[in-house]
Amino acid sequence: MPLPRSRPTDSAEEAPPAAKTAKAAKAAKGAKAAKPVDKLAKLGLTRDIDLVLHLPMRYEDETTLTPIGELLPGETAQTEGVVVDNEIAYRPRRQLVVKLHDAEGAELALRFLNFYGSQVKQMAIGVRLRVRGDVRGGFFGLEMVHPTVRPVDEDTPLPQALTPVYPSTAGVSQAYLRKAIDNALARTPLPEILPEPIAKQYCGPLALPPLEQAVRVLHHPSASADEAALIDGTHPAWTRIKFDELLAQQLSLKRAHEERRARSAPAMPPGRARGADGTLVARLLATLPFELTRAQTRVVGEIAADLAAPHPMQRLLQGDVGSGKTVVAALAAAQAIDCGYQAAMMAPTEILAEQHARKLRGWLEPLGVSVAWLAGSLKAKDKRAAVEAAASGTAQLVIGTHAIIQDTVEFVRLGLVIVDEQHRFGVAQRLALRAKADRAADGATGFQPHQLMMSATPIPRTLAMTYYADLDVSTIDELPPGRTPIVTKLISDARREEVIARVRDAALKGRQVYWVCPLIEESETLQLQTAIETHETLVAALPELRVGLVHGRLPPAEKASVMEAFSHNEVQLLVATTVIEVGVDVPNASLMVIEHAERFGLAQLHQLRGRVGRGSAASICVLLYANPLSLTARERLKTMRETTDGFEIARRDLEIRGPGEFLGARQSGAAMLRFASLENDAWLIEPAREAAARLIERHPDVVLQHLARWLGGREQFLKA
């Protein structure tokens, strides 16, 4: 089969291997048919300004040449020479080997494992090549594997600026991108749109250049530019770009916040609820078997004030594991019900939703509140009854999983939406629940319920100031009295027998134990102890104990039965996957063993650990790990051993993972930062917030221009 024809490329490394089958040839033909402009659109580059702001991720220094004889293994360098040999070898595998000589007779081998037939001709004997790549020592001297190659003449000049390398995608070469960006730069004016007083106040003290100058410096830095500052993002040109990007994000989130306040929502004044002993809120407070902490009382007041307003509440309630968020949610629901509205509470897992239902039913049903339970596992008859109760209004509080947002579920007077573990839901799911209240009791359209989102993963301050700047945040920053501190121990899985003995001792003394595993069944790629296998092992090793098993694929009725038995101490040891991560409350459980703890994230480990320490007994969390540990896993386990403070753990988690992973499902509802780093550029957030507030107040026309430049059509994602 003949080799496929070459396409223009500035690097042999970009060339795919020759198509060896009809299927591969067809795929190659389809890929060739896609226009580069369509591929640019996949990168989000549809406007000239998008190309102008598509900035380099790194630079290559092609301004100098190193003679072949002075090349050193391990360095990245550019050199030049004449081809003296060119052959396709077949051992140990098919490859193209090209040999260069320079004027001094020094030799360098170029090796290409994937190549086109046209490249063989391009590097014919006698052709002068300028090559750039990583130098390494080979069997027969120095070599470069898949270097960037360009045929040149003896007098071809060297570039006078560093060469930018842009983020790209398959089928879009750097050469094409550079040309498209240069063309866009030539026809796109970048006037300074920030008013002079604001530019002077926020850019002046930092000696930041105008935006146009910053952009041109980054696309075409001079050879004398501070290459280290360009690469690590500390160059003033980068700082200006990051400030403008953060400013756009802050403007968008502040506008989203203001737009929400312009919408209609039911006013639910707390005065009525607190003014008489006969109201639901007052009666609930009176019957609770505990007193609210000062932090709980504070956030209840913040939420009550929001519910009284005629515009929709959009509040995030954050608090550490076990801080008492559920009772705060119950009081918010009681205030809505007091005012004649329905409340809905959605949780990401059936176990968590069922725990909420059990707790809230225990608190509210004795007070005359009708609570409906709605989950996918319900029998058709029970599900139909719950749906009818929500639609007729006889169910004042509906608790459930994703089943609540199905099209068949309707509410007659939905005034409050509560979403627990909100980061596990995507924007579309949260909007679907909110959309259940599309009319008020009097039939007016445009009605929107209040929304309370809860999270046991505290939001670090820098995230709260950026990605959550559109929300009001309430924080429960103290634990209820009586919570015992949890001791965390790191133990190698080589000492598994000791851990099993510790489990036996704890259970025989009347305590209960969790044993958590990361997988349900055997995986060929991850040879980990699985829940099913571990359950069998522990049943055999501990015949005197009753050992239960819970995982996500267990039938719901069986899962509920095991959890019920564990709650009543009929099961002493519960082997589980992370389905018990949140919501499970068994005060008698005082020992937690987490299998392959190195495989879990910090937030998960902290959530799991929070299942113990809920009673009066001293509690222990054992993190069983397998060697060797990666640096990241070592950092996570070290953090878990050093602190039980959820806010400190969240801060370190952000450092380790970065905001993208930390945010989880909210990514689809936030404009992710392309250039600013929350780790390195947090100091720019406050100035950007201040500048955004001033622009919105005094320069609304500039706000629109700045958002159009930086976000284009992406701003809509911030408004969920």
XYZ file of C-alpha atoms in Angstrom:
720
model
C 0.000 0.000 0.000
C 1.450 3.398 -0.899
C 2.181 5.833 1.907
C -0.449 8.547 2.369
C 0.386 12.005 1.100
C 1.820 14.490 3.508
C -0.030 17.420 4.977
C 1.786 20.618 5.981
C 3.392 20.313 9.396
C 6.151 22.041 11.288
C 7.026 18.983 13.321
C 7.573 15.393 12.330
C 6.226 14.485 15.734
C 2.768 15.656 14.674
C 2.621 13.267 11.732
C 0.482 10.149 12.306
C 1.705 6.689 11.298
C 0.923 5.466 7.790
C -2.582 4.043 7.475
C -2.324 0.265 7.299
C -5.970 -0.707 6.990
C -8.987 0.428 5.002
C -10.606 1.559 8.255
C -7.616 3.708 9.157
C -7.516 5.145 5.629
C -11.201 6.039 5.852
C -10.681 7.715 9.227
C -7.714 9.641 7.845
C -9.815 10.781 4.884
C -12.570 11.959 7.245
C -10.060 13.815 9.402
C -8.602 15.479 6.317
C -12.082 16.540 5.215
C -12.636 18.511 8.432
C -11.581 22.094 7.823
C -9.063 23.635 10.202
C -11.549 26.432 10.887
C -14.014 23.843 12.203
C -11.313 22.432 14.438
C -10.560 25.923 15.712
C -14.231 26.193 16.685
C -13.798 23.111 18.877
C -11.128 25.060 20.723
C -13.652 27.871 21.199
C -11.882 30.051 18.630
C -14.758 31.435 16.565
C -14.083 35.198 16.723
C -10.978 37.238 16.021
C -10.853 38.278 19.678
C -10.890 34.587 20.669
C -7.767 34.022 18.574
C -6.114 37.170 19.941
C -6.717 35.949 23.500
C -5.592 32.397 22.728
C -2.253 32.864 24.436
C 0.853 30.647 24.400
C 1.249 27.882 26.955
C 5.026 27.943 26.514
C 7.813 29.238 24.253
C 10.633 27.751 22.245
C 13.866 29.641 21.809
C 14.705 29.403 18.110
C 16.778 32.598 18.131
C 20.119 30.793 18.500
C 21.955 27.815 16.980
C 24.176 25.392 18.871
C 26.861 23.647 16.751
C 26.338 19.866 16.663
C 29.713 19.349 18.308
C 28.615 21.419 21.342
C 25.311 19.622 21.957
C 24.928 17.929 25.355
C 22.650 14.981 26.234
C 19.599 16.070 28.227
C 19.326 19.585 26.809
C 16.757 21.003 24.398
C 18.566 22.772 21.597
C 18.421 24.000 18.011
C 21.111 23.109 15.538
C 21.712 22.973 11.790
C 23.423 20.589 9.380
C 23.391 18.907 5.975
C 21.816 15.470 5.455
C 24.526 12.876 4.675
C 22.426 9.736 5.108
C 18.728 8.925 4.907
C 17.342 5.399 5.271
C 14.259 3.516 6.434
C 15.352 0.838 8.900
C 13.208 -2.114 9.984
C 14.975 -3.218 13.174
C 14.009 -3.128 15.966
C 10.959 -1.533 14.291
C 10.193 0.452 11.152
C 11.739 3.909 11.461
C 13.337 6.690 9.440
C 16.927 7.512 10.417
C 18.509 10.713 9.061
C 22.120 11.740 9.722
C 23.325 15.353 9.731
C 26.865 16.735 9.486
C 27.821 20.325 10.207
C 30.749 22.309 8.811
C 33.045 20.851 11.489
C 32.109 17.277 10.565
C 30.207 16.599 13.796
C 27.323 14.128 13.380
C 23.759 14.028 14.758
C 21.172 11.311 14.097
C 17.471 12.144 13.710
C 15.055 9.300 14.415
C 11.368 9.211 13.314
C 9.125 6.309 14.310
C 6.072 7.823 12.570
C 6.586 9.592 9.259
C 5.211 10.369 5.813
C 6.768 9.449 2.492
C 7.015 13.150 1.671
C 9.156 13.670 4.771
C 11.664 11.150 3.463
C 11.987 13.329 0.351
C 11.990 16.526 2.406
C 15.102 15.269 4.263
C 16.933 13.950 1.202
C 20.737 13.751 1.135
C 22.284 17.162 0.544
C 19.393 19.165 2.087
C 20.278 21.614 4.873
C 17.996 21.171 7.896
C 17.407 23.312 10.957
C 16.237 21.010 13.757
C 15.124 21.539 17.345
C 14.490 18.880 19.973
C 15.710 17.007 23.019
C 19.277 15.734 22.699
C 20.021 12.254 23.979
C 22.818 9.771 23.771
C 22.218 6.835 21.404
C 24.142 3.659 20.488
C 25.980 5.498 17.740
C 26.342 8.970 19.258
C 23.992 11.897 19.851
C 20.461 11.799 18.461
C 17.097 13.576 18.492
C 13.814 11.642 18.318
C 11.002 13.412 16.447
C 12.578 16.867 16.421
C 10.970 19.890 14.768
C 12.475 20.039 11.260
C 12.692 22.857 8.696
C 14.663 22.861 5.433
C 16.730 26.075 5.221
C 19.398 27.766 3.130
C 22.812 28.732 4.485
C 21.684 32.344 4.839
C 18.180 31.728 6.270
C 17.889 34.210 9.170
C 17.079 33.158 12.701
C 13.849 34.406 14.345
C 14.273 37.557 16.421
C 11.626 36.583 19.017
C 10.763 33.519 21.067
C 8.459 31.143 19.200
C 5.038 30.687 20.896
C 3.550 27.216 21.396
C -0.246 27.343 21.680
C -2.808 24.961 23.169
C -4.082 22.981 20.195
C -6.057 19.964 19.095
C -5.560 17.118 16.610
C -5.411 18.391 13.053
C -4.451 21.981 13.945
C -0.712 22.493 13.557
C 1.249 25.154 15.383
C 2.097 26.738 12.029
C -1.607 27.101 11.168
C -2.427 28.470 14.619
C 0.404 31.015 14.499
C -0.733 32.271 11.116
C -4.413 32.478 12.168
C -3.502 34.326 15.371
C -1.173 36.752 13.580
C -3.901 37.522 11.024
C -6.414 38.123 13.832
C -3.933 40.369 15.638
C -3.452 42.448 12.478
C -7.175 43.162 12.049
C -8.344 43.377 15.677
C -7.958 46.650 17.572
C -7.526 46.303 21.328
C -8.377 49.727 22.713
C -8.078 50.271 26.451
C -11.713 50.112 27.610
C -11.086 50.436 31.344
C -11.857 54.019 32.418
C -8.677 55.932 33.219
C -9.341 56.262 36.985
C -9.858 52.494 37.348
C -6.898 51.600 35.123
C -4.758 54.060 37.094
C -5.879 52.708 40.484
C -5.605 48.986 39.780
C -3.061 48.674 36.953
C -0.864 51.675 37.733
C 0.640 50.570 41.071
C 1.545 47.216 39.517
C 3.116 48.861 36.452
C 0.871 46.770 34.212
C 1.008 47.516 30.479
C -2.080 48.377 28.396
C -3.926 45.267 27.218
C -2.828 45.597 23.570
C 0.826 45.816 24.569
C 0.459 42.865 26.945
C -1.119 40.694 24.250
C 1.553 41.514 21.668
C 4.366 40.859 24.137
C 2.922 37.439 24.952
C 2.398 36.437 21.318
C 5.769 37.788 20.132
C 8.200 38.255 23.011
C 11.581 39.637 22.039
C 14.661 37.502 22.389
C 15.745 39.743 25.286
C 12.466 39.224 27.195
C 12.565 37.564 30.602
C 11.883 34.026 29.411
C 11.553 32.652 32.960
C 8.887 35.255 33.842
C 7.026 34.507 30.611
C 7.044 30.790 31.314
C 6.072 30.935 35.007
C 3.387 33.582 34.422
C 4.906 36.375 36.523
C 5.703 38.727 33.634
C 3.735 42.038 33.878
C 2.052 41.193 30.574
C 0.670 37.985 32.101
C -0.433 39.851 35.232
C -2.464 42.271 33.097
C -4.125 39.350 31.268
C -4.954 37.601 34.547
C -6.374 40.762 36.088
C -8.635 41.342 33.083
C -9.783 37.713 33.110
C -10.587 37.794 36.836
C -12.360 41.111 36.312
C -14.560 39.541 33.616
C -15.413 36.630 35.897
C -16.266 38.922 38.806
C -18.401 41.152 36.580
C -20.314 38.175 35.245
C -20.967 36.649 38.658
C -22.037 39.983 40.162
C -24.427 40.539 37.256
C -25.834 37.033 37.712
C -26.374 37.808 41.403
C -28.169 41.061 40.583
C -30.338 39.419 37.917
C -31.519 36.841 40.449
C -32.497 39.634 42.832
C -34.642 41.125 40.086
C -36.746 37.947 39.826
C -39.855 37.246 41.899
C -40.000 34.778 44.768
C -42.520 34.162 47.563
C -41.915 36.333 50.626
C -41.929 34.126 53.728
C -41.541 36.480 56.703
C -40.013 34.863 59.796
C -41.782 37.289 62.136
C -44.978 35.329 61.871
C -43.099 32.096 62.433
C -41.319 33.406 65.499
C -44.089 35.580 66.905
C -46.287 32.867 68.389
C -45.632 29.581 70.126
C -48.131 27.859 67.870
C -46.079 28.296 64.680
C -44.240 25.367 63.179
C -40.756 26.880 63.542
C -41.322 27.674 67.230
C -42.781 24.228 67.936
C -39.914 22.496 66.133
C -37.341 24.454 68.148
C -39.190 23.554 71.335
C -39.288 19.813 70.600
C -35.698 19.338 69.408
C -33.750 17.119 71.858
C -30.803 19.521 71.732
C -30.054 23.236 71.634
C -28.742 24.923 68.521
C -25.123 26.056 68.607
C -24.356 29.752 68.231
C -23.241 29.119 64.637
C -26.474 27.273 63.809
C -28.544 30.085 65.348
C -26.637 32.644 63.276
C -27.124 30.861 59.935
C -30.804 30.128 60.711
C -31.224 33.895 61.072
C -29.403 34.577 57.789
C -31.584 32.085 55.914
C -34.788 33.336 57.589
C -34.041 36.890 56.461
C -33.439 35.694 52.880
C -36.717 33.755 52.836
C -38.566 36.907 53.876
C -37.359 38.792 50.790
C -39.470 38.932 47.586
C -36.523 37.847 45.445
C -35.089 34.301 45.315
C -32.551 33.249 47.908
C -29.462 31.631 46.429
C -27.530 30.631 49.525
C -24.810 28.051 50.102
C -24.837 26.529 53.590
C -21.435 25.052 54.310
C -20.308 23.305 57.437
C -17.945 20.578 58.471
C -19.029 16.954 58.785
C -21.428 16.659 61.731
C -21.872 20.417 62.243
C -25.678 20.165 62.107
C -26.709 21.368 58.655
C -29.773 19.084 58.502
C -31.582 20.780 61.391
C -30.897 24.184 59.785
C -32.480 22.883 56.571
C -35.434 21.546 58.591
C -36.016 24.976 60.148
C -35.859 26.632 56.711
C -38.423 24.120 55.407
C -40.588 24.774 58.466
C -40.555 28.517 57.736
C -41.688 27.863 54.138
C -44.436 25.482 55.308
C -45.493 27.998 57.987
C -46.115 30.490 55.188
C -48.223 28.064 53.167
C -45.596 26.809 50.687
C -44.117 23.428 49.874
C -40.454 22.556 50.297
C -38.409 19.967 48.359
C -35.112 18.431 49.436
C -32.895 16.561 46.968
C -29.852 14.448 47.860
C -27.434 12.667 45.491
C -27.726 9.136 46.917
C -30.670 7.111 48.156
C -28.941 6.326 51.439
C -28.378 10.014 52.173
C -31.888 11.002 51.046
C -33.376 8.235 53.206
C -31.361 9.399 56.232
C -32.729 12.912 55.714
C -36.264 11.570 55.334
C -35.979 9.543 58.552
C -34.628 12.525 60.508
C -37.024 15.140 59.182
C -40.021 12.847 59.526
C -39.066 12.253 63.149
C -38.938 15.991 63.773
C -41.829 17.258 61.627
C -44.516 14.554 61.360
C -45.360 14.712 65.105
C -46.012 18.420 64.474
C -48.553 17.641 61.774
C -46.347 18.079 58.669
C -46.942 15.707 55.764
C -43.573 14.413 54.437
C -43.387 12.463 51.155
C -40.503 10.199 50.158
C -39.662 9.873 46.458
C -36.885 7.648 45.075
C -36.312 5.552 41.987
C -36.436 2.299 43.968
C -40.022 2.830 45.189
C -42.731 0.492 43.977
C -44.933 2.015 41.259
C -47.885 2.350 43.657
C -45.840 4.168 46.320
C -44.162 6.396 43.743
C -47.528 7.333 42.238
C -48.871 8.203 45.692
C -45.856 10.462 46.407
C -46.176 12.208 43.020
C -49.905 12.801 43.601
C -49.235 14.161 47.098
C -46.690 16.661 45.682
C -49.024 17.726 42.865
C -52.042 18.189 45.118
C -50.148 19.994 47.849
C -50.992 17.451 50.546
C -47.238 16.732 50.798
C -45.774 19.830 52.436
C -42.207 18.493 52.278
C -40.933 16.141 49.558
C -37.566 14.435 50.129
C -35.845 12.307 47.521
C -33.126 11.709 44.976
C -32.951 12.667 41.281
C -36.455 11.149 41.028
C -37.812 14.522 42.210
C -36.777 16.233 38.967
C -38.538 13.784 36.636
C -41.098 15.333 34.291
C -43.981 13.514 35.998
C -43.330 15.247 39.333
C -45.224 18.527 39.821
C -45.660 20.846 42.794
C -48.571 23.177 43.426
C -46.820 25.729 45.681
C -43.088 25.000 45.728
C -41.451 27.835 47.656
C -38.131 26.372 48.829
C -35.666 24.020 47.145
C -32.938 22.416 49.275
C -30.072 20.632 47.495
C -27.710 18.625 49.686
C -24.145 17.938 48.576
C -24.826 20.434 45.776
C -21.445 19.911 44.098
C -22.610 16.428 43.044
C -25.377 17.859 40.901
C -24.870 19.527 37.557
C -26.362 22.872 36.641
C -29.104 21.235 34.536
C -30.280 19.122 37.486
C -30.447 22.082 39.867
C -32.320 24.124 37.257
C -34.779 21.276 36.669
C -35.767 21.246 40.331
C -36.024 25.029 40.482
C -38.216 24.977 37.362
C -40.836 22.914 39.228
C -42.142 26.221 40.598
C -43.019 28.073 37.401
C -46.090 29.806 38.789
C -47.209 31.300 42.067
C -50.413 30.442 43.887
C -52.215 33.322 42.175
C -51.120 32.078 38.739
C -48.504 34.773 38.141
C -45.667 33.649 35.900
C -41.970 34.214 36.498
C -42.180 32.820 40.030
C -38.949 31.238 41.302
C -38.460 29.313 44.547
C -35.814 30.117 47.108
C -32.805 27.806 46.884
C -30.627 26.552 49.735
C -27.585 24.484 48.747
C -25.689 22.522 51.368
C -22.144 21.216 51.328
C -20.053 19.361 53.889
C -16.997 20.183 51.788
C -16.047 23.661 52.985
C -15.218 26.127 50.241
C -11.765 27.728 50.577
C -11.868 31.525 50.651
C -10.279 31.964 47.217
C -12.931 29.709 45.652
C -15.709 31.494 47.523
C -14.436 34.813 46.128
C -14.274 33.560 42.544
C -16.369 30.581 41.495
C -18.988 31.087 44.233
C -19.051 34.898 44.177
C -22.635 34.801 42.859
C -23.886 33.026 45.987
C -24.493 34.187 49.532
C -22.566 31.875 51.857
C -23.513 30.834 55.391
C -20.934 28.917 57.405
C -21.463 26.687 60.445
C -18.000 26.975 61.945
C -18.437 25.027 65.183
C -19.414 21.471 66.056
C -22.214 20.562 68.487
C -21.034 19.798 72.053
C -20.335 16.164 72.865
C -18.604 15.283 69.596
C -15.504 13.258 70.450
C -12.231 13.929 68.619
C -11.249 11.288 66.075
C -7.736 9.841 66.127
C -6.458 9.030 62.625
C -3.836 6.308 62.136
C -1.934 5.375 58.971
C -1.247 1.643 58.775
C 0.307 -0.365 55.943
C -1.874 -3.161 54.569
C 0.938 -5.531 55.511
C -0.430 -5.200 59.074
C -3.969 -6.181 58.091
C -4.186 -8.961 60.702
C -3.519 -6.462 63.488
C -6.325 -4.273 62.193
C -8.752 -7.219 62.060
C -7.840 -8.039 65.678
C -8.566 -4.416 66.646
C -11.946 -4.662 64.917
C -12.782 -7.827 66.890
C -11.865 -6.172 70.205
C -13.948 -3.066 69.467
C -17.004 -5.097 68.422
C -16.830 -7.430 71.429
C -16.790 -4.349 73.688
C -20.119 -3.294 72.179
C -18.840 -0.771 69.620
C -19.632 -0.859 65.889
C -17.218 -0.670 62.966
C -17.192 0.510 59.341
C -14.825 -1.100 56.819
C -14.807 0.896 53.569
C -13.527 -0.366 50.190
C -13.037 1.599 46.949
C -14.400 -0.985 44.479
C -17.401 -3.291 44.279
C -15.917 -6.193 42.344
C -12.545 -7.329 41.051
C -10.867 -5.080 38.514
C -8.065 -6.259 36.282
C -6.542 -2.801 36.128
C -6.735 -2.007 39.836
C -5.851 -5.016 41.966
C -7.545 -3.696 45.089
C -9.372 -5.402 47.920
C -13.001 -5.211 46.858
C -16.043 -4.862 49.066
C -17.402 -8.304 48.187
C -14.054 -10.031 48.638
C -13.331 -8.155 51.864
C -16.771 -9.051 53.211
C -16.097 -12.745 52.587
C -12.662 -12.495 54.234
C -13.981 -10.720 57.332
C -16.938 -13.104 57.706
C -14.437 -15.981 57.772
C -11.978 -14.198 60.083
C -14.627 -12.934 62.541
C -17.232 -15.716 62.947
C -18.334 -14.284 66.304
C -19.528 -11.055 64.643
C -22.410 -10.296 62.337
C -20.901 -8.675 59.225
C -23.083 -6.688 56.815
C -22.382 -5.582 53.232
C -23.626 -2.450 51.463
C -22.703 -1.209 47.988
C -24.244 0.739 45.135
C -25.398 -2.286 43.128
C -27.267 -3.895 46.005
C -31.074 -3.926 45.562
C -32.490 -0.897 47.433
C -34.634 -3.008 49.778
C -31.646 -5.137 50.758
C -29.486 -2.038 51.192
C -32.112 -0.440 53.445
C -32.446 -3.638 55.466
C -28.686 -3.847 56.137
C -28.486 -0.157 57.075
C -31.461 -0.555 59.412
C -29.790 -3.549 61.090
C -26.560 -1.575 61.506
C -28.461 1.381 62.972
C -29.995 -0.955 65.614
C -26.653 -2.668 66.418
C -27.852 -5.967 64.945
C -24.821 -5.763 62.621
C -21.508 -5.045 64.361
C -19.273 -4.652 61.295
C -20.443 -2.970 58.095
C -18.373 -3.511 54.936
C -19.289 -0.806 52.439
C -18.270 1.214 49.421
C -18.492 5.011 49.504
C -22.307 4.897 49.491
C -21.987 5.569 53.243
C -19.820 8.631 52.621
C -22.461 11.132 53.699
C -25.599 11.144 55.765
C -25.127 7.929 57.760
C -25.497 8.665 61.474
C -24.820 5.780 63.882
C -23.522 7.215 67.199
C -22.394 3.785 68.438
C -19.904 3.386 65.548
C -16.466 4.368 66.825
C -14.001 2.631 64.469
C -13.583 3.269 60.740
C -11.196 1.285 58.533
C -10.659 2.674 55.028
C -9.139 0.142 52.635
C -6.652 1.494 50.063
C -6.979 4.980 51.513
C -4.396 6.203 49.003
C -7.026 5.800 46.266
C -9.461 8.286 47.820
C -9.501 12.056 47.557
C -9.142 14.260 50.633
C -12.778 15.340 50.635
C -13.950 11.720 50.478
C -11.596 10.636 53.244
C -12.793 13.459 55.467
C -16.448 12.670 54.751
C -15.919 8.988 55.493
C -14.041 9.720 58.703
C -16.999 11.848 59.789
C -19.189 8.732 60.066
C -17.501 7.985 63.419
C -16.999 10.241 66.437
C -20.750 10.905 66.663
C -21.179 9.403 70.126
C -19.447 9.624 73.495
C -16.859 6.877 72.845
C -13.328 7.702 71.666
C -13.196 7.109 67.924
C -10.449 5.951 65.597
C -10.097 6.100 61.805
C -7.561 3.659 60.333
C -6.256 4.496 56.865
C -4.962 1.250 55.350
C -2.597 1.988 52.473
C -0.554 -0.017 49.979
C 3.023 0.855 49.049
C 4.488 2.422 47.015
C 2.719 5.743 47.594
C 2.746 8.544 45.039
C 3.737 12.019 46.238
C 0.110 13.177 45.973
C -1.201 10.200 47.951
C 1.481 10.758 50.587
C 0.397 14.423 50.919
C -3.270 13.442 51.260
C -2.642 10.850 53.966
C -0.305 13.210 55.828
C -3.017 15.888 55.808
C -5.598 13.437 57.182
C -3.299 12.454 60.028
C -2.424 16.054 60.909
C -5.872 17.678 61.033
C -9.590 17.017 61.416
C -10.489 20.607 60.493
C -12.595 20.441 57.338
C -11.687 23.999 56.321
C -7.960 23.315 56.548
C -8.455 20.038 54.651
C -10.386 21.890 51.929
C -7.585 24.459 51.650
C -4.940 21.757 51.223
C -7.196 19.830 48.849
C -7.397 22.892 46.621
C -3.592 23.139 46.664
C -3.178 19.473 45.740
C -5.924 19.120 43.109
C -6.505 22.626 41.796
C -9.930 24.231 41.305
C -11.014 22.149 38.306
C -11.297 18.859 40.196
C -12.281 20.518 43.465
C -15.377 22.115 41.952
C -16.721 18.852 40.581
C -20.065 19.125 38.815
C -20.198 22.902 39.246
C -17.609 23.145 36.475
C -20.441 23.063 33.980
C -21.846 26.157 35.651
C -18.715 28.248 36.084
C -16.432 29.987 33.632
C -13.198 28.174 34.347
C -10.187 30.436 34.473
C -7.795 29.897 31.588
C -4.877 32.047 32.720
C -5.231 33.044 36.376
C -4.271 30.428 38.950
C -6.006 30.486 42.328
C -2.828 29.122 43.881
C -0.473 31.783 42.501
C -2.745 34.708 41.669
C -5.172 34.862 44.614
C -3.762 38.299 45.450
C -5.395 39.653 42.265
C -8.927 38.546 43.224
C -9.670 41.347 45.702
C -8.607 44.162 43.319
C -10.669 42.516 40.557
C -13.719 42.352 42.879
C -13.364 46.010 43.814
C -12.907 47.104 40.208
C -15.930 45.043 39.149
C -18.126 46.699 41.781
C -17.027 50.179 40.624
C -17.610 49.366 36.956
C -21.119 48.009 37.587
C -21.996 51.059 39.651
C -20.562 53.772 37.384
C -19.736 52.349 33.937
C -22.387 49.814 32.758
C -21.356 50.298 29.108
C -17.778 49.238 29.938
C -19.122 46.164 31.744
C -20.804 44.936 28.555
C -17.716 45.623 26.431
C -15.389 43.823 28.828
C -17.678 40.770 29.106
C -18.076 40.587 25.314
C -14.299 40.649 24.918
C -13.493 38.004 27.518
C -16.502 35.707 27.798
C -18.495 36.073 24.596
C -21.298 33.523 24.759
C -19.930 31.713 27.802
C -21.487 34.106 30.327
C -24.799 32.230 30.228
C -23.234 29.296 32.100
C -22.721 31.454 35.179
C -26.389 32.123 35.734
C -27.579 28.743 36.968
